[in-house]
């Protein structure tokens, strides 16, 4: 097509230079209709406008301009000048309004809500734009407090989402404490009642966080004389660490009742003068039916039925009672949180329960 | 900022010198464009003047073009010509018949050609019509046409090619009546 347009342009130039139409048509036969049309157009060219008409138009034009200039108010030019941007301005204002509404709604959202991602994205931007180290720490604390409020609100929304168990404080890893064999996240806002220390027995009230971890609402010491643990491990690594929500909660330290020279993260109390036998670390169910133990040579077999309340890594909370699920555990019926299940477990020498079989009741 | 934009910026503030220059620069172009559509000299002069008045009022309201003034003038002229045609349809005039009766034989031949060409021009798109009239009635170079309409030279060539092809089709009857010349 471009070649044809170039040929047309060359043919028209020949015509303008005075070449006879038929000669040009003979050279460009495929352009004959267009060239004849061009020739007719030139033949039909009318004379230009009369000078009188052009001058009259010019005079009327300038006169009208003078009238409009006289009528023009100083503010009108500014106002009308800005009016041309009114549609774009309206669109921008509308977008800002929508963004504001989304921001407000996102601030009230909880994990799992549609706008929660927006809230976290805003927080990431906020954090990224805070370059001063001191301010950044403050922002991080603010965000950690927000997470706590979200979890609390989430627990309230879920209603019966809290679980309670009793067990021995066995160790900690960062913000994760292990109590009665169950890992639980401890926030600065977690209410700690009474002096707690390694080996101390405590009652824990927690709820299931949005990412599957248990969040401690309250840890209440129930014994003034914590049971000493002979050799607590320097570091404790859970079999399967539950994923903690980001940003991680602020690290919380256990209060030490007695300073210890050990290098443990949670120093245990000094042994008492009359050491009592170690308390069983078995979580004691606070709710639900009493399990019916069976004597067994390799460990006590415990069976009970109840509601599956939480799953934190390999630890399942069933009717307020913690049980470890291993690769050998037989699980029937794909139980989910909230389902009623029947558990058969074996008590380990350290007092924890390992599930042998879990079956969902239909 | 181009020369045209500077001129328009001054004209927007109703600067008399800028307005006079603007009228000088675009009057003939607009006149030929309008005449190509209405076919009557008097009507073309009136409508051309009216387009310039509309331009002033647009400037006064803070509107009007910021660039490519020719394209804006042609668009406004299209609206006015459409109004003109509607008015003529309701109140037909006899000027053409009177001119026909008063014309000599060779003048009548030219009148037939002009009328057929005008009729054929009505079947072009506004852009095609603008390119054709600027090229063949105002003898403007392709580069200037492209600048005035805010298009590339290639686009103007394409418009010209398609417009001539469309005109040739419409003028086929006329060519057979009057020969190739």
Short mmCIF file of C-alpha atoms in Angstrom, two decimals:
data_model
loop_
_atom_site.label_atom_id
_atom_site.label_comp_id
_atom_site.label_asym_id
_atom_site.label_seq_id
_atom_site.Cartn_x
_atom_site.Cartn_y
_atom_site.Cartn_z
CA UNK A 1 0.00 0.00 0.00
CA UNK A 2 2.84 2.42 0.82
CA UNK A 3 4.33 1.86 -2.63
CA UNK A 4 0.99 2.70 -4.24
CA UNK A 5 0.76 5.92 -2.21
CA UNK A 6 4.26 6.91 -3.25
CA UNK A 7 3.41 6.26 -6.91
CA UNK A 8 0.28 8.38 -6.56
CA UNK A 9 2.35 11.18 -5.09
CA UNK A 10 4.82 10.98 -7.99
CA UNK A 11 2.00 10.95 -10.54
CA UNK A 12 0.35 13.99 -8.92
CA UNK A 13 3.67 15.84 -9.00
CA UNK A 14 3.96 15.14 -12.75
CA UNK A 15 0.47 16.53 -13.28
CA UNK A 16 1.36 19.66 -11.34
CA UNK A 17 4.47 20.09 -13.44
CA UNK A 18 2.26 20.18 -16.54
CA UNK A 19 2.47 16.63 -17.85
CA UNK A 20 -0.61 15.63 -19.88
CA UNK A 21 -3.07 13.50 -17.97
CA UNK A 22 -3.04 10.66 -20.50
CA UNK A 23 0.76 10.49 -20.42
CA UNK A 24 0.76 10.17 -16.67
CA UNK A 25 -2.07 7.62 -16.81
CA UNK A 26 -0.08 5.61 -19.37
CA UNK A 27 2.84 5.55 -16.94
CA UNK A 28 0.67 4.68 -13.94
CA UNK A 29 -2.32 2.84 -15.45
CA UNK A 30 -3.47 1.37 -12.14
CA UNK A 31 -3.87 4.91 -10.79
CA UNK A 32 -5.98 6.14 -13.70
CA UNK A 33 -9.28 6.58 -11.77
CA UNK A 34 -7.58 8.46 -8.92
CA UNK A 35 -5.63 10.71 -11.31
CA UNK A 36 -8.79 11.56 -13.26
CA UNK A 37 -10.55 12.36 -10.01
CA UNK A 38 -7.63 14.61 -9.04
CA UNK A 39 -7.83 16.40 -12.36
CA UNK A 40 -11.57 16.96 -11.90
CA UNK A 41 -10.96 18.26 -8.39
CA UNK A 42 -8.53 20.84 -9.73
CA UNK A 43 -10.95 21.75 -12.48
CA UNK A 44 -13.68 22.27 -9.88
CA UNK A 45 -11.47 24.46 -7.71
CA UNK A 46 -13.49 27.55 -6.91
CA UNK A 47 -12.05 31.03 -6.82
CA UNK A 48 -10.74 32.19 -3.47
CA UNK A 49 -12.80 34.26 -1.10
CA UNK A 50 -13.40 37.85 -2.00
CA UNK A 51 -11.20 40.36 -0.25
CA UNK A 52 -14.32 42.19 0.84
CA UNK A 53 -15.67 39.08 2.57
CA UNK A 54 -12.34 38.32 4.24
CA UNK A 55 -11.96 41.87 5.55
CA UNK A 56 -15.56 41.92 6.76
CA UNK A 57 -15.02 38.62 8.58
CA UNK A 58 -11.80 39.92 10.14
CA UNK A 59 -13.45 43.13 11.31
CA UNK A 60 -16.41 41.29 12.81
CA UNK A 61 -14.06 38.81 14.44
CA UNK A 62 -11.95 41.48 16.12
CA UNK A 63 -15.00 43.50 17.12
CA UNK A 64 -16.53 40.50 18.81
CA UNK A 65 -13.23 39.81 20.54
CA UNK A 66 -13.20 43.37 21.87
CA UNK A 67 -16.74 42.92 23.25
CA UNK A 68 -15.82 39.68 24.93
CA UNK A 69 -12.64 41.16 26.33
CA UNK A 70 -14.61 44.03 27.82
CA UNK A 71 -17.13 41.65 29.33
CA UNK A 72 -14.48 39.38 30.71
CA UNK A 73 -14.12 39.49 34.50
CA UNK A 74 -10.72 38.85 36.02
CA UNK A 75 -11.90 35.82 37.97
CA UNK A 76 -13.85 34.38 35.03
CA UNK A 77 -10.75 33.55 33.07
CA UNK A 78 -9.27 31.73 36.01
CA UNK A 79 -12.52 29.92 36.80
CA UNK A 80 -13.31 28.92 33.23
CA UNK A 81 -9.69 28.02 32.70
CA UNK A 82 -9.87 25.58 35.58
CA UNK A 83 -13.27 24.24 34.53
CA UNK A 84 -11.62 22.32 31.71
CA UNK A 85 -9.92 20.18 34.32
CA UNK A 86 -13.16 19.55 36.22
CA UNK A 87 -13.81 16.03 34.81
CA UNK A 88 -10.26 14.90 35.53
CA UNK A 89 -10.50 16.50 38.97
CA UNK A 90 -13.77 14.72 39.67
CA UNK A 91 -12.21 11.39 38.70
CA UNK A 92 -9.22 12.04 40.96
CA UNK A 93 -11.45 13.06 43.88
CA UNK A 94 -13.58 9.96 43.30
CA UNK A 95 -10.56 7.70 43.28
CA UNK A 96 -9.21 9.33 46.43
CA UNK A 97 -12.60 8.86 48.12
CA UNK A 98 -12.71 5.19 47.14
CA UNK A 99 -9.12 4.75 48.33
CA UNK A 100 -10.04 6.40 51.64
CA UNK A 101 -13.05 4.17 52.15
CA UNK A 102 -11.01 1.08 51.29
CA UNK A 103 -8.31 2.23 53.70
CA UNK A 104 -10.82 2.64 56.54
CA UNK A 105 -12.45 -0.71 55.82
CA UNK A 106 -9.05 -2.40 55.55
CA UNK A 107 -8.00 -1.01 58.93
CA UNK A 108 -10.94 -2.81 60.52
CA UNK A 109 -10.35 -6.08 58.69
CA UNK A 110 -9.14 -9.26 60.33
CA UNK A 111 -7.14 -12.16 58.94
CA UNK A 112 -9.22 -13.93 56.35
CA UNK A 113 -11.19 -10.83 55.40
CA UNK A 114 -11.06 -9.72 51.76
CA UNK A 115 -9.33 -6.42 52.58
CA UNK A 116 -6.82 -7.84 55.04
CA UNK A 117 -4.19 -8.10 52.30
CA UNK A 118 -4.57 -4.38 51.65
CA UNK A 119 -4.07 -3.65 55.33
CA UNK A 120 -0.87 -5.68 55.43
CA UNK A 121 0.35 -4.10 52.21
CA UNK A 122 -0.18 -0.63 53.70
CA UNK A 123 1.75 -1.69 56.78
CA UNK A 124 4.62 -3.02 54.67
CA UNK A 125 4.78 0.31 52.85
CA UNK A 126 4.65 2.15 56.17
CA UNK A 127 7.50 0.04 57.51
CA UNK A 128 9.52 0.38 54.32
CA UNK A 129 9.18 4.17 54.40
CA UNK A 130 10.28 4.40 58.04
CA UNK A 131 14.03 4.69 57.77
CA UNK A 132 14.89 6.01 61.20
CA UNK A 133 15.82 2.99 63.38
CA UNK A 134 14.08 4.31 66.48
CA UNK A 135 10.89 5.14 64.64
CA UNK A 136 11.07 1.83 62.85
CA UNK A 137 11.14 0.00 66.16
CA UNK A 138 8.11 1.97 67.30
CA UNK A 139 6.30 1.07 64.09
CA UNK A 140 7.16 -2.57 64.55
CA UNK A 141 5.79 -2.48 68.08
CA UNK A 142 2.64 -0.80 66.85
CA UNK A 143 2.19 -3.46 64.21
CA UNK A 144 2.81 -6.26 66.70
CA UNK A 145 0.14 -4.74 68.96
CA UNK A 146 -2.20 -4.64 66.00
CA UNK A 147 -1.62 -8.33 65.36
CA UNK A 148 -2.50 -9.04 68.95
CA UNK A 149 -5.72 -7.07 68.71
CA UNK A 150 -6.55 -8.88 65.50
CA UNK A 151 -6.06 -12.27 67.11
CA UNK A 152 -8.16 -11.31 70.06
CA UNK A 153 -10.91 -10.01 67.79
CA UNK A 154 -10.62 -13.15 65.72
CA UNK A 155 -11.01 -15.33 68.80
CA UNK A 156 -14.10 -13.34 69.81
CA UNK A 157 -15.51 -13.68 66.33
CA UNK A 158 -14.97 -17.43 66.38
CA UNK A 159 -16.63 -17.71 69.76
CA UNK A 160 -15.52 -21.01 71.21
CA UNK A 161 -12.12 -20.84 69.61
CA UNK A 162 -10.22 -20.79 72.91
CA UNK A 163 -8.65 -23.84 74.52
CA UNK A 164 -7.32 -24.36 78.01
CA UNK A 165 -4.87 -26.89 79.24
CA UNK A 166 -2.54 -27.44 82.10
CA UNK A 167 1.06 -28.49 81.84
CA UNK A 168 4.61 -27.91 82.78
CA UNK A 169 6.57 -25.05 81.27
CA UNK A 170 9.22 -26.95 79.41
CA UNK A 171 11.15 -24.38 77.44
CA UNK A 172 11.05 -21.54 74.97
CA UNK A 173 12.32 -20.68 71.56
CA UNK A 174 12.03 -16.99 70.77
CA UNK A 175 8.44 -16.08 71.47
CA UNK A 176 7.26 -19.67 71.44
CA UNK A 177 6.84 -21.37 74.76
CA UNK A 178 6.32 -25.07 75.16
CA UNK A 179 3.88 -25.83 77.93
CA UNK A 180 2.71 -29.37 78.54
CA UNK A 181 4.25 -30.38 75.24
CA UNK A 182 2.29 -27.76 73.28
CA UNK A 183 3.98 -24.84 71.54
CA UNK A 184 2.21 -21.55 72.15
CA UNK A 185 3.00 -17.99 71.04
CA UNK A 186 3.43 -15.50 73.87
CA UNK A 187 2.86 -11.82 73.20
CA UNK A 188 3.72 -8.92 75.50
CA UNK A 189 -0.02 -8.58 75.94
CA UNK A 190 -0.38 -12.14 77.17
CA UNK A 191 -1.60 -12.00 80.74
CA UNK A 192 0.83 -13.84 82.99
CA UNK A 193 -0.56 -14.53 86.43
CA UNK A 194 1.82 -15.46 89.14
CA UNK A 195 5.51 -16.15 88.89
CA UNK A 196 6.32 -18.46 86.01
CA UNK A 197 9.57 -20.22 85.41
CA UNK A 198 10.94 -23.28 83.78
CA UNK A 199 9.45 -26.39 85.34
CA UNK A 200 6.50 -24.43 86.72
CA UNK A 201 3.08 -25.93 86.13
CA UNK A 202 0.65 -23.52 84.59
CA UNK A 203 -2.80 -23.30 83.13
CA UNK A 204 -2.80 -21.87 79.64
CA UNK A 205 -5.72 -20.25 77.88
CA UNK A 206 -5.06 -19.78 74.19
CA UNK A 207 -6.82 -19.44 70.93
CA UNK A 208 -5.96 -20.58 67.44
CA UNK A 209 -4.26 -17.88 65.40
CA UNK A 210 -5.01 -17.25 61.74
CA UNK A 211 -2.06 -19.31 60.59
CA UNK A 212 -2.63 -22.33 62.78
CA UNK A 213 -0.49 -21.39 65.78
CA UNK A 214 -1.79 -21.13 69.34
CA UNK A 215 -1.76 -17.64 70.81
CA UNK A 216 -1.61 -17.46 74.59
CA UNK A 217 -4.22 -15.23 76.17
CA UNK A 218 -3.31 -16.08 79.73
CA UNK A 219 -0.71 -18.20 81.48
CA UNK A 220 -1.49 -18.77 85.13
CA UNK A 221 1.00 -20.41 87.44
CA UNK A 222 -0.64 -22.97 89.69
CA UNK A 223 2.21 -23.98 91.94
CA UNK A 224 4.50 -21.89 94.08
CA UNK A 225 7.15 -24.59 94.03
CA UNK A 226 7.98 -25.37 90.47
CA UNK A 227 9.26 -28.81 89.76
CA UNK A 228 12.91 -28.62 88.84
CA UNK A 229 14.01 -30.18 85.66
CA UNK A 230 17.44 -31.78 86.00
CA UNK A 231 18.95 -30.80 82.66
CA UNK A 232 16.87 -28.53 80.53
CA UNK A 233 18.08 -28.33 76.98
CA UNK A 234 19.88 -25.18 75.99
CA UNK A 235 17.60 -24.75 73.04
CA UNK A 236 14.37 -26.36 72.32
CA UNK A 237 13.22 -27.07 68.82
CA UNK A 238 9.69 -28.31 68.41
CA UNK A 239 9.13 -31.28 66.17
CA UNK A 240 7.15 -29.10 63.86
CA UNK A 241 7.27 -25.42 64.63
CA UNK A 242 3.97 -23.78 63.86
CA UNK A 243 4.21 -20.86 61.55
CA UNK A 244 3.91 -17.63 63.43
CA UNK A 245 2.13 -14.68 61.96
CA UNK A 246 4.29 -11.93 60.56
CA UNK A 247 5.55 -9.69 61.93
CA UNK A 248 6.47 -12.00 64.78
CA UNK A 249 5.26 -11.04 68.20
CA UNK A 250 7.67 -9.20 70.40
CA UNK A 251 9.85 -11.58 72.33
CA UNK A 252 8.68 -12.06 75.84
CA UNK A 253 10.88 -13.33 78.65
CA UNK A 254 9.81 -15.55 81.42
CA UNK A 255 10.14 -14.00 84.79
CA UNK A 256 12.83 -15.59 86.86
CA UNK A 257 12.03 -16.31 90.39
CA UNK A 258 15.56 -17.40 91.18
CA UNK A 259 18.61 -16.55 89.14
CA UNK A 260 20.26 -19.59 87.68
CA UNK A 261 23.75 -19.99 86.31
CA UNK A 262 22.56 -22.25 83.55
CA UNK A 263 22.61 -21.21 79.93
CA UNK A 264 19.03 -22.15 79.29
CA UNK A 265 16.75 -19.67 77.65
CA UNK A 266 14.33 -20.10 80.49
CA UNK A 267 16.28 -20.55 83.66
CA UNK A 268 14.71 -23.00 85.97
CA UNK A 269 14.24 -22.31 89.62
CA UNK A 270 16.71 -23.55 92.12
CA UNK A 271 15.87 -26.94 93.46
CA UNK A 272 13.98 -26.78 96.65
CA UNK A 273 15.28 -28.24 99.83
CA UNK A 274 12.79 -31.02 99.63
CA UNK A 275 12.41 -31.73 95.99
CA UNK A 276 9.12 -33.09 95.12
CA UNK A 277 8.82 -35.75 92.48
CA UNK A 278 8.43 -34.33 89.02
CA UNK A 279 4.91 -33.49 88.26
CA UNK A 280 3.49 -35.30 85.28
CA UNK A 281 3.70 -33.14 82.23
CA UNK A 282 0.50 -34.57 80.89
CA UNK A 283 -1.91 -31.86 79.96
CA UNK A 284 -4.93 -32.19 82.09
CA UNK A 285 -8.17 -31.76 80.19
CA UNK A 286 -10.21 -28.93 81.57
CA UNK A 287 -13.31 -29.73 79.60
CA UNK A 288 -15.01 -32.78 78.28
CA UNK A 289 -15.33 -36.28 79.51
CA UNK A 290 -12.79 -37.95 81.67
CA UNK A 291 -10.61 -40.27 79.65
CA UNK A 292 -10.72 -43.94 80.43
CA UNK A 293 -7.17 -45.21 80.82
CA UNK A 294 -6.16 -48.73 79.99
CA UNK A 295 -3.19 -50.50 81.45
CA UNK A 296 -0.56 -51.41 78.94
CA UNK A 297 2.94 -52.71 79.16
CA UNK A 298 4.48 -50.07 76.80
CA UNK A 299 2.62 -47.07 78.17
CA UNK A 300 -0.78 -46.19 79.38
CA UNK A 301 -3.43 -46.19 76.65
CA UNK A 302 -5.89 -43.33 76.94
CA UNK A 303 -9.12 -43.01 75.02
CA UNK A 304 -11.52 -40.13 74.96
CA UNK A 305 -13.99 -38.36 72.72
CA UNK A 306 -14.35 -34.69 72.20
CA UNK A 307 -14.20 -31.73 69.85
CA UNK A 308 -11.07 -31.11 67.80
CA UNK A 309 -10.40 -27.55 68.91
CA UNK A 310 -7.08 -26.67 67.40
CA UNK A 311 -4.20 -28.00 65.34
CA UNK A 312 -0.82 -26.47 66.06
CA UNK A 313 1.75 -28.25 63.97
CA UNK A 314 1.85 -31.84 65.13
CA UNK A 315 -0.09 -31.02 68.29
CA UNK A 316 -3.84 -31.41 68.27
CA UNK A 317 -6.05 -30.04 71.00
CA UNK A 318 -9.01 -32.33 71.54
CA UNK A 319 -11.41 -31.34 74.24
CA UNK A 320 -8.76 -29.19 75.90
CA UNK A 321 -6.25 -31.98 75.86
CA UNK A 322 -3.06 -32.01 73.81
CA UNK A 323 -2.02 -35.02 71.83
CA UNK A 324 0.91 -35.45 69.45
CA UNK A 325 0.13 -36.71 65.97
CA UNK A 326 2.92 -38.67 64.32
CA UNK A 327 3.35 -40.41 61.01
CA UNK A 328 2.15 -43.61 62.65
CA UNK A 329 -1.11 -42.11 63.82
CA UNK A 330 -4.07 -43.58 62.00
CA UNK A 331 -6.48 -40.83 61.08
CA UNK A 332 -9.93 -41.72 59.84
CA UNK A 333 -12.55 -39.49 58.25
CA UNK A 334 -10.41 -36.39 57.59
CA UNK A 335 -11.21 -34.62 60.85
CA UNK A 336 -11.29 -30.81 60.80
CA UNK A 337 -11.37 -28.25 63.57
CA UNK A 338 -14.81 -28.33 65.12
CA UNK A 339 -15.41 -32.00 64.35
CA UNK A 340 -16.16 -34.47 67.10
CA UNK A 341 -13.51 -37.16 67.20
CA UNK A 342 -12.54 -40.22 69.15
CA UNK A 343 -8.92 -40.49 70.21
CA UNK A 344 -6.80 -43.41 71.22
CA UNK A 345 -3.40 -42.35 72.53
CA UNK A 346 -0.44 -43.73 74.41
CA UNK A 347 1.16 -41.87 77.27
CA UNK A 348 4.89 -41.42 76.87
CA UNK A 349 7.43 -41.65 79.70
CA UNK A 350 7.63 -37.82 79.73
CA UNK A 351 3.90 -37.69 80.23
CA UNK A 352 2.92 -36.47 76.77
CA UNK A 353 0.30 -38.29 74.75
CA UNK A 354 0.98 -39.68 71.29
CA UNK A 355 -2.08 -40.41 69.22
CA UNK A 356 -2.38 -43.94 67.91
CA UNK A 357 -5.71 -43.44 66.23
CA UNK A 358 -8.06 -40.51 65.65
CA UNK A 359 -11.43 -41.06 64.09
CA UNK A 360 -14.02 -38.50 63.18
CA UNK A 361 -17.48 -39.25 64.44
CA UNK A 362 -20.18 -38.72 61.84
CA UNK B 1 5.99 24.90 22.63
CA UNK B 2 5.29 25.20 18.92
CA UNK B 3 4.58 28.42 17.09
CA UNK B 4 0.93 27.38 16.76
CA UNK B 5 0.63 26.72 20.48
CA UNK B 6 2.14 30.09 21.32
CA UNK B 7 -0.31 31.78 18.97
CA UNK B 8 -3.21 29.86 20.48
CA UNK B 9 -2.15 30.72 24.01
CA UNK B 10 -2.13 34.42 23.12
CA UNK B 11 -5.43 34.16 21.23
CA UNK B 12 -6.99 32.47 24.25
CA UNK B 13 -6.45 35.65 26.21
CA UNK B 14 -8.19 37.52 23.33
CA UNK B 15 -5.02 39.33 22.39
CA UNK B 16 -6.02 41.40 19.27
CA UNK B 17 -2.73 40.88 17.43
CA UNK B 18 -2.81 37.15 17.94
CA UNK B 19 -6.43 36.97 16.84
CA UNK B 20 -5.72 38.98 13.71
CA UNK B 21 -2.81 36.69 12.85
CA UNK B 22 -4.93 33.64 13.51
CA UNK B 23 -7.69 34.94 11.19
CA UNK B 24 -5.16 35.76 8.52
CA UNK B 25 -3.58 32.32 8.71
CA UNK B 26 -6.73 30.19 8.69
CA UNK B 27 -9.44 32.15 6.88
CA UNK B 28 -8.76 30.90 3.34
CA UNK B 29 -8.22 27.33 4.49
CA UNK B 30 -11.52 27.32 6.30
CA UNK B 31 -13.34 29.09 3.51
CA UNK B 32 -12.31 26.45 0.94
CA UNK B 33 -13.27 23.70 3.34
CA UNK B 34 -16.74 25.17 3.89
CA UNK B 35 -17.22 25.99 0.23
CA UNK B 36 -16.38 22.41 -0.68
CA UNK B 37 -19.30 21.35 1.44
CA UNK B 38 -21.94 23.99 0.76
CA UNK B 39 -21.04 24.90 -2.83
CA UNK B 40 -22.27 28.49 -2.51
CA UNK B 41 -19.86 31.33 -2.12
CA UNK B 42 -22.08 33.59 -0.02
CA UNK B 43 -23.06 30.80 2.34
CA UNK B 44 -19.42 29.72 2.61
CA UNK B 45 -18.36 33.27 3.56
CA UNK B 46 -21.08 33.54 6.19
CA UNK B 47 -20.36 30.14 7.69
CA UNK B 48 -16.62 30.76 7.73
CA UNK B 49 -17.15 33.98 9.67
CA UNK B 50 -19.48 32.13 12.03
CA UNK B 51 -16.83 29.48 12.74
CA UNK B 52 -14.41 32.20 13.84
CA UNK B 53 -17.07 33.68 16.10
CA UNK B 54 -17.57 30.25 17.67
CA UNK B 55 -13.84 30.07 18.26
CA UNK B 56 -13.91 33.38 20.13
CA UNK B 57 -16.77 32.24 22.32
CA UNK B 58 -14.96 29.02 23.08
CA UNK B 59 -11.89 30.99 24.12
CA UNK B 60 -14.08 33.24 26.25
CA UNK B 61 -15.45 30.21 28.12
CA UNK B 62 -11.95 28.88 28.67
CA UNK B 63 -12.38 26.14 26.10
CA UNK B 64 -11.31 25.76 22.53
CA UNK B 65 -8.28 24.01 21.09
CA UNK B 66 -4.82 24.05 22.60
CA UNK B 67 -3.26 22.63 19.44
CA UNK B 68 -4.22 21.60 15.89
CA UNK B 69 -6.49 24.59 15.39
CA UNK B 70 -7.29 23.61 11.79
CA UNK B 71 -8.77 20.31 12.93
CA UNK B 72 -10.93 22.16 15.51
CA UNK B 73 -12.08 24.70 12.90
CA UNK B 74 -13.00 21.95 10.43
CA UNK B 75 -14.97 20.04 13.07
CA UNK B 76 -16.89 23.16 14.04
CA UNK B 77 -17.48 23.92 10.38
CA UNK B 78 -18.90 20.41 9.90
CA UNK B 79 -21.50 21.12 12.60
CA UNK B 80 -22.44 24.47 11.11
CA UNK B 81 -22.65 23.04 7.59
CA UNK B 82 -24.91 20.26 8.85
CA UNK B 83 -27.18 22.91 10.40
CA UNK B 84 -27.04 24.84 7.14
CA UNK B 85 -28.08 21.80 5.11
CA UNK B 86 -30.96 21.11 7.47
CA UNK B 87 -32.16 24.72 7.16
CA UNK B 88 -31.85 24.57 3.37
CA UNK B 89 -33.86 21.36 3.29
CA UNK B 90 -36.69 23.09 5.18
CA UNK B 91 -36.48 26.37 3.16
CA UNK B 92 -35.20 25.55 -0.34
CA UNK B 93 -33.72 28.50 -2.23
CA UNK B 94 -33.66 29.08 -5.95
CA UNK B 95 -30.24 30.69 -6.25
CA UNK B 96 -28.74 27.73 -8.11
CA UNK B 97 -31.57 27.61 -10.62
CA UNK B 98 -31.27 31.34 -11.24
CA UNK B 99 -27.50 31.06 -11.69
CA UNK B 100 -28.02 28.14 -14.06
CA UNK B 101 -30.45 30.16 -16.18
CA UNK B 102 -28.04 33.09 -16.35
CA UNK B 103 -24.93 31.02 -17.14
CA UNK B 104 -23.32 30.57 -20.56
CA UNK B 105 -22.79 27.08 -22.00
CA UNK B 106 -19.14 26.68 -20.81
CA UNK B 107 -20.07 28.08 -17.42
CA UNK B 108 -22.84 25.52 -17.18
CA UNK B 109 -20.31 22.74 -17.81
CA UNK B 110 -18.13 24.03 -14.95
CA UNK B 111 -21.18 24.30 -12.72
CA UNK B 112 -22.02 20.66 -13.41
CA UNK B 113 -18.47 19.60 -12.56
CA UNK B 114 -18.42 21.70 -9.38
CA UNK B 115 -21.76 20.38 -8.24
CA UNK B 116 -20.80 16.75 -8.86
CA UNK B 117 -17.47 17.22 -7.12
CA UNK B 118 -19.17 18.86 -4.16
CA UNK B 119 -21.66 16.01 -4.05
CA UNK B 120 -18.83 13.47 -4.20
CA UNK B 121 -16.95 15.31 -1.43
CA UNK B 122 -19.93 14.81 0.85
CA UNK B 123 -19.29 11.07 0.74
CA UNK B 124 -15.78 11.37 2.14
CA UNK B 125 -14.91 11.20 5.81
CA UNK B 126 -14.13 14.58 7.45
CA UNK B 127 -10.40 13.79 7.52
CA UNK B 128 -10.36 12.70 3.86
CA UNK B 129 -12.28 15.82 2.87
CA UNK B 130 -9.91 18.08 4.77
CA UNK B 131 -6.84 16.48 3.17
CA UNK B 132 -8.28 16.62 -0.35
CA UNK B 133 -9.38 20.26 -0.12
CA UNK B 134 -6.14 21.41 1.50
CA UNK B 135 -4.14 19.57 -1.14
CA UNK B 136 -6.02 20.30 -4.36
CA UNK B 137 -7.78 23.60 -3.65
CA UNK B 138 -5.27 25.25 -1.34
CA UNK B 139 -2.11 23.65 -2.80
CA UNK B 140 -0.69 23.00 0.67
CA UNK B 141 2.28 20.60 0.91
CA UNK B 142 1.80 17.26 2.62
CA UNK B 143 3.99 18.24 5.56
CA UNK B 144 1.90 21.33 6.34
CA UNK B 145 -1.35 19.40 6.03
CA UNK B 146 0.02 16.82 8.44
CA UNK B 147 1.03 19.56 10.89
CA UNK B 148 -2.30 21.37 10.72
CA UNK B 149 -4.31 18.20 11.25
CA UNK B 150 -1.99 16.72 13.85
CA UNK B 151 -1.21 13.64 11.75
CA UNK B 152 1.87 12.05 10.24
CA UNK B 153 2.79 12.60 6.58
CA UNK B 154 2.26 8.88 5.99
CA UNK B 155 -1.24 9.10 7.40
CA UNK B 156 -2.00 12.08 5.16
CA UNK B 157 -0.75 10.18 2.10
CA UNK B 158 -2.97 7.27 3.00
CA UNK B 159 -5.97 9.56 3.49
CA UNK B 160 -5.26 11.20 0.12
CA UNK B 161 -5.02 7.86 -1.64
CA UNK B 162 -8.24 6.54 -0.17
CA UNK B 163 -10.08 9.81 -0.73
CA UNK B 164 -9.13 9.94 -4.42
CA UNK B 165 -10.20 6.32 -4.85
CA UNK B 166 -13.56 7.08 -3.23
CA UNK B 167 -13.98 10.25 -5.29
CA UNK B 168 -13.16 8.37 -8.50
CA UNK B 169 -15.90 5.93 -7.74
CA UNK B 170 -18.44 8.69 -7.12
CA UNK B 171 -17.37 10.68 -10.16
CA UNK B 172 -17.52 7.78 -12.57
CA UNK B 173 -20.77 8.99 -14.15
CA UNK B 174 -19.44 12.50 -14.51
CA UNK B 175 -16.29 11.28 -16.26
CA UNK B 176 -18.31 9.33 -18.83
CA UNK B 177 -20.45 12.43 -19.53
CA UNK B 178 -17.60 14.90 -19.87
CA UNK B 179 -14.56 12.87 -20.85
CA UNK B 180 -11.26 12.63 -19.04
CA UNK B 181 -10.26 16.25 -19.23
#
